[in-house]
Amino acid sequence: AQRVFYDRLIDANDQQWFKNLSVELCSRYLRMSKSEEDLYEKPIIFCDFLRPSADVKEYEEAASTTKVSGLLNDKLDEYNTEFANQMNLVFFEDAIVHACRISRIIRQPRGNAML
């Protein structure tokens, strides 16, 4: 539900409403007493570029942002050696989450994202 709904919310108030609702629904229907911090302490990251040498791209969860950051930095290094216009990017946690989200969106048929 987080990737389907939360990813589309752009207003901080709407995002907070979603978080509060998810905590309430976990308590009510799953009988789990989880706080917002418990549910949202680390981002849920899925992508299909964790295994660059694989013939078939598998959409899977990234266990940590460290591995994804390493892969993104490797691709950035490839780009910077291949093209004259070099990019100096820093892949902090939010940037990694957004890069994975954008990757997922543009791989869908007719996928688009407003940045």
PDB file of C-alpha atoms in Angstrom:
ATOM      1  CA  ALA A   1       0.000   0.000   0.000  1.00  0.00           C
ATOM      2  CA  GLN A   2       2.879   2.344   0.687  1.00  0.00           C
ATOM      3  CA  ARG A   3       4.221   2.198  -2.879  1.00  0.00           C
ATOM      4  CA  VAL A   4       0.753   2.438  -4.405  1.00  0.00           C
ATOM      5  CA  PHE A   5      -0.600   5.331  -2.334  1.00  0.00           C
ATOM      6  CA  TYR A   6       2.119   6.995  -0.268  1.00  0.00           C
ATOM      7  CA  ASP A   7       4.479   7.436  -3.230  1.00  0.00           C
ATOM      8  CA  ARG A   8       1.832   9.554  -4.947  1.00  0.00           C
ATOM      9  CA  LEU A   9       1.209  11.899  -2.014  1.00  0.00           C
ATOM     10  CA  ILE A  10       3.021  15.211  -2.420  1.00  0.00           C
ATOM     11  CA  ASP A  11       1.772  17.150   0.578  1.00  0.00           C
ATOM     12  CA  ALA A  12       3.373  16.602   4.003  1.00  0.00           C
ATOM     13  CA  ASN A  13      -0.069  16.672   5.651  1.00  0.00           C
ATOM     14  CA  ASP A  14      -1.343  13.928   3.327  1.00  0.00           C
ATOM     15  CA  GLN A  15       1.775  11.834   3.959  1.00  0.00           C
ATOM     16  CA  GLN A  16       1.314  12.198   7.713  1.00  0.00           C
ATOM     17  CA  TRP A  17      -2.367  11.258   7.365  1.00  0.00           C
ATOM     18  CA  PHE A  18      -1.331   8.061   5.523  1.00  0.00           C
ATOM     19  CA  LYS A  19       1.209   7.173   8.217  1.00  0.00           C
ATOM     20  CA  ASN A  20      -1.325   7.739  10.998  1.00  0.00           C
ATOM     21  CA  LEU A  21      -3.932   5.685   9.152  1.00  0.00           C
ATOM     22  CA  SER A  22      -1.529   2.789   8.579  1.00  0.00           C
ATOM     23  CA  VAL A  23      -0.628   2.709  12.286  1.00  0.00           C
ATOM     24  CA  GLU A  24      -4.317   2.735  13.205  1.00  0.00           C
ATOM     25  CA  LEU A  25      -5.202  -0.029  10.720  1.00  0.00           C
ATOM     26  CA  CYS A  26      -2.313  -2.225  11.891  1.00  0.00           C
ATOM     27  CA  SER A  27      -3.611  -1.882  15.411  1.00  0.00           C
ATOM     28  CA  ARG A  28      -7.256  -2.447  14.544  1.00  0.00           C
ATOM     29  CA  TYR A  29      -7.089  -5.269  11.988  1.00  0.00           C
ATOM     30  CA  LEU A  30      -3.717  -6.930  12.515  1.00  0.00           C
ATOM     31  CA  ARG A  31      -3.736  -6.473  16.284  1.00  0.00           C
ATOM     32  CA  MET A  32      -0.184  -5.148  16.138  1.00  0.00           C
ATOM     33  CA  SER A  33       0.855  -2.349  18.439  1.00  0.00           C
ATOM     34  CA  LYS A  34       3.407  -0.633  16.215  1.00  0.00           C
ATOM     35  CA  SER A  35       4.342   3.010  16.354  1.00  0.00           C
ATOM     36  CA  GLU A  36       4.948   5.194  13.323  1.00  0.00           C
ATOM     37  CA  GLU A  37       8.683   4.997  14.021  1.00  0.00           C
ATOM     38  CA  ASP A  38       8.517   1.184  13.983  1.00  0.00           C
ATOM     39  CA  LEU A  39       6.660   1.072  10.673  1.00  0.00           C
ATOM     40  CA  TYR A  40       8.677   3.761   8.896  1.00  0.00           C
ATOM     41  CA  GLU A  41      12.151   3.516  10.456  1.00  0.00           C
ATOM     42  CA  LYS A  42      13.804   2.407   7.206  1.00  0.00           C
ATOM     43  CA  PRO A  43      12.612   2.860   3.648  1.00  0.00           C
ATOM     44  CA  ILE A  44      11.263  -0.062   1.662  1.00  0.00           C
ATOM     45  CA  ILE A  45      13.293  -0.146  -1.535  1.00  0.00           C
ATOM     46  CA  PHE A  46      12.580  -2.400  -4.491  1.00  0.00           C
ATOM     47  CA  CYS A  47      14.439  -2.222  -7.791  1.00  0.00           C
ATOM     48  CA  ASP A  48      15.456  -4.381 -10.728  1.00  0.00           C
ATOM     49  CA  PHE A  49      19.087  -3.342 -11.052  1.00  0.00           C
ATOM     50  CA  LEU A  50      20.619  -5.075  -8.018  1.00  0.00           C
ATOM     51  CA  ARG A  51      22.149  -7.738 -10.275  1.00  0.00           C
ATOM     52  CA  PRO A  52      23.612  -5.814 -13.224  1.00  0.00           C
ATOM     53  CA  SER A  53      25.057  -8.894 -14.946  1.00  0.00           C
ATOM     54  CA  ALA A  54      21.792 -10.878 -14.881  1.00  0.00           C
ATOM     55  CA  ASP A  55      20.114 -11.577 -18.224  1.00  0.00           C
ATOM     56  CA  VAL A  56      16.631 -11.251 -16.756  1.00  0.00           C
ATOM     57  CA  LYS A  57      16.044  -8.274 -14.491  1.00  0.00           C
ATOM     58  CA  GLU A  58      14.421  -9.415 -11.257  1.00  0.00           C
ATOM     59  CA  TYR A  59      12.389  -6.907  -9.263  1.00  0.00           C
ATOM     60  CA  GLU A  60      13.510  -7.481  -5.677  1.00  0.00           C
ATOM     61  CA  GLU A  61      13.870  -5.761  -2.340  1.00  0.00           C
ATOM     62  CA  ALA A  62      17.172  -4.092  -1.565  1.00  0.00           C
ATOM     63  CA  ALA A  63      18.280  -5.134   1.903  1.00  0.00           C
ATOM     64  CA  SER A  64      20.081  -1.839   2.483  1.00  0.00           C
ATOM     65  CA  THR A  65      20.698   1.493   0.839  1.00  0.00           C
ATOM     66  CA  THR A  66      24.442   0.791   0.956  1.00  0.00           C
ATOM     67  CA  LYS A  67      24.320  -1.747  -1.884  1.00  0.00           C
ATOM     68  CA  VAL A  68      22.057   0.440  -4.011  1.00  0.00           C
ATOM     69  CA  SER A  69      24.312   3.435  -3.371  1.00  0.00           C
ATOM     70  CA  GLY A  70      27.320   1.422  -4.538  1.00  0.00           C
ATOM     71  CA  LEU A  71      25.544   0.379  -7.740  1.00  0.00           C
ATOM     72  CA  LEU A  72      24.409   3.939  -8.456  1.00  0.00           C
ATOM     73  CA  ASN A  73      27.935   5.245  -7.868  1.00  0.00           C
ATOM     74  CA  ASP A  74      29.321   2.582 -10.240  1.00  0.00           C
ATOM     75  CA  LYS A  75      26.877   3.697 -12.945  1.00  0.00           C
ATOM     76  CA  LEU A  76      27.770   7.331 -12.279  1.00  0.00           C
ATOM     77  CA  ASP A  77      31.470   6.490 -12.704  1.00  0.00           C
ATOM     78  CA  GLU A  78      30.670   4.717 -15.996  1.00  0.00           C
ATOM     79  CA  TYR A  79      28.770   7.771 -17.203  1.00  0.00           C
ATOM     80  CA  ASN A  80      31.532  10.166 -16.173  1.00  0.00           C
ATOM     81  CA  THR A  81      34.201   8.168 -18.027  1.00  0.00           C
ATOM     82  CA  GLU A  82      32.073   7.803 -21.159  1.00  0.00           C
ATOM     83  CA  PHE A  83      30.753  11.355 -21.555  1.00  0.00           C
ATOM     84  CA  ALA A  84      32.486  14.739 -21.482  1.00  0.00           C
ATOM     85  CA  ASN A  85      29.825  16.392 -19.316  1.00  0.00           C
ATOM     86  CA  GLN A  86      30.586  14.901 -15.932  1.00  0.00           C
ATOM     87  CA  MET A  87      28.076  14.817 -13.115  1.00  0.00           C
ATOM     88  CA  ASN A  88      28.948  15.190  -9.454  1.00  0.00           C
ATOM     89  CA  LEU A  89      26.094  13.523  -7.598  1.00  0.00           C
ATOM     90  CA  VAL A  90      25.726  12.473  -3.982  1.00  0.00           C
ATOM     91  CA  PHE A  91      23.445   9.507  -3.347  1.00  0.00           C
ATOM     92  CA  PHE A  92      22.019  10.112   0.121  1.00  0.00           C
ATOM     93  CA  GLU A  93      19.092   8.021   1.373  1.00  0.00           C
ATOM     94  CA  ASP A  94      16.274  10.158  -0.055  1.00  0.00           C
ATOM     95  CA  ALA A  95      18.048  10.390  -3.427  1.00  0.00           C
ATOM     96  CA  ILE A  96      18.410   6.598  -3.526  1.00  0.00           C
ATOM     97  CA  VAL A  97      14.724   6.085  -2.718  1.00  0.00           C
ATOM     98  CA  HIS A  98      13.699   8.589  -5.407  1.00  0.00           C
ATOM     99  CA  ALA A  99      16.051   7.034  -7.992  1.00  0.00           C
ATOM    100  CA  CYS A 100      14.524   3.597  -7.368  1.00  0.00           C
ATOM    101  CA  ARG A 101      11.016   5.030  -7.536  1.00  0.00           C
ATOM    102  CA  ILE A 102      11.746   6.826 -10.819  1.00  0.00           C
ATOM    103  CA  SER A 103      13.352   3.679 -12.242  1.00  0.00           C
ATOM    104  CA  ARG A 104      10.208   1.706 -11.413  1.00  0.00           C
ATOM    105  CA  ILE A 105       7.944   4.356 -12.942  1.00  0.00           C
ATOM    106  CA  ILE A 106       9.773   4.760 -16.251  1.00  0.00           C
ATOM    107  CA  ARG A 107      10.042   0.999 -16.799  1.00  0.00           C
ATOM    108  CA  GLN A 108       6.240   0.748 -16.853  1.00  0.00           C
ATOM    109  CA  PRO A 109       4.479   1.089 -20.197  1.00  0.00           C
ATOM    110  CA  ARG A 110       3.638   4.775 -20.676  1.00  0.00           C
ATOM    111  CA  GLY A 111       5.204   5.485 -17.285  1.00  0.00           C
ATOM    112  CA  ASN A 112       5.926   9.082 -16.429  1.00  0.00           C
ATOM    113  CA  ALA A 113       6.751  11.140 -13.375  1.00  0.00           C
ATOM    114  CA  MET A 114       6.526  14.824 -12.647  1.00  0.00           C
ATOM    115  CA  LEU A 115       9.600  15.932 -10.745  1.00  0.00           C
TER     116      LEU A 115
END
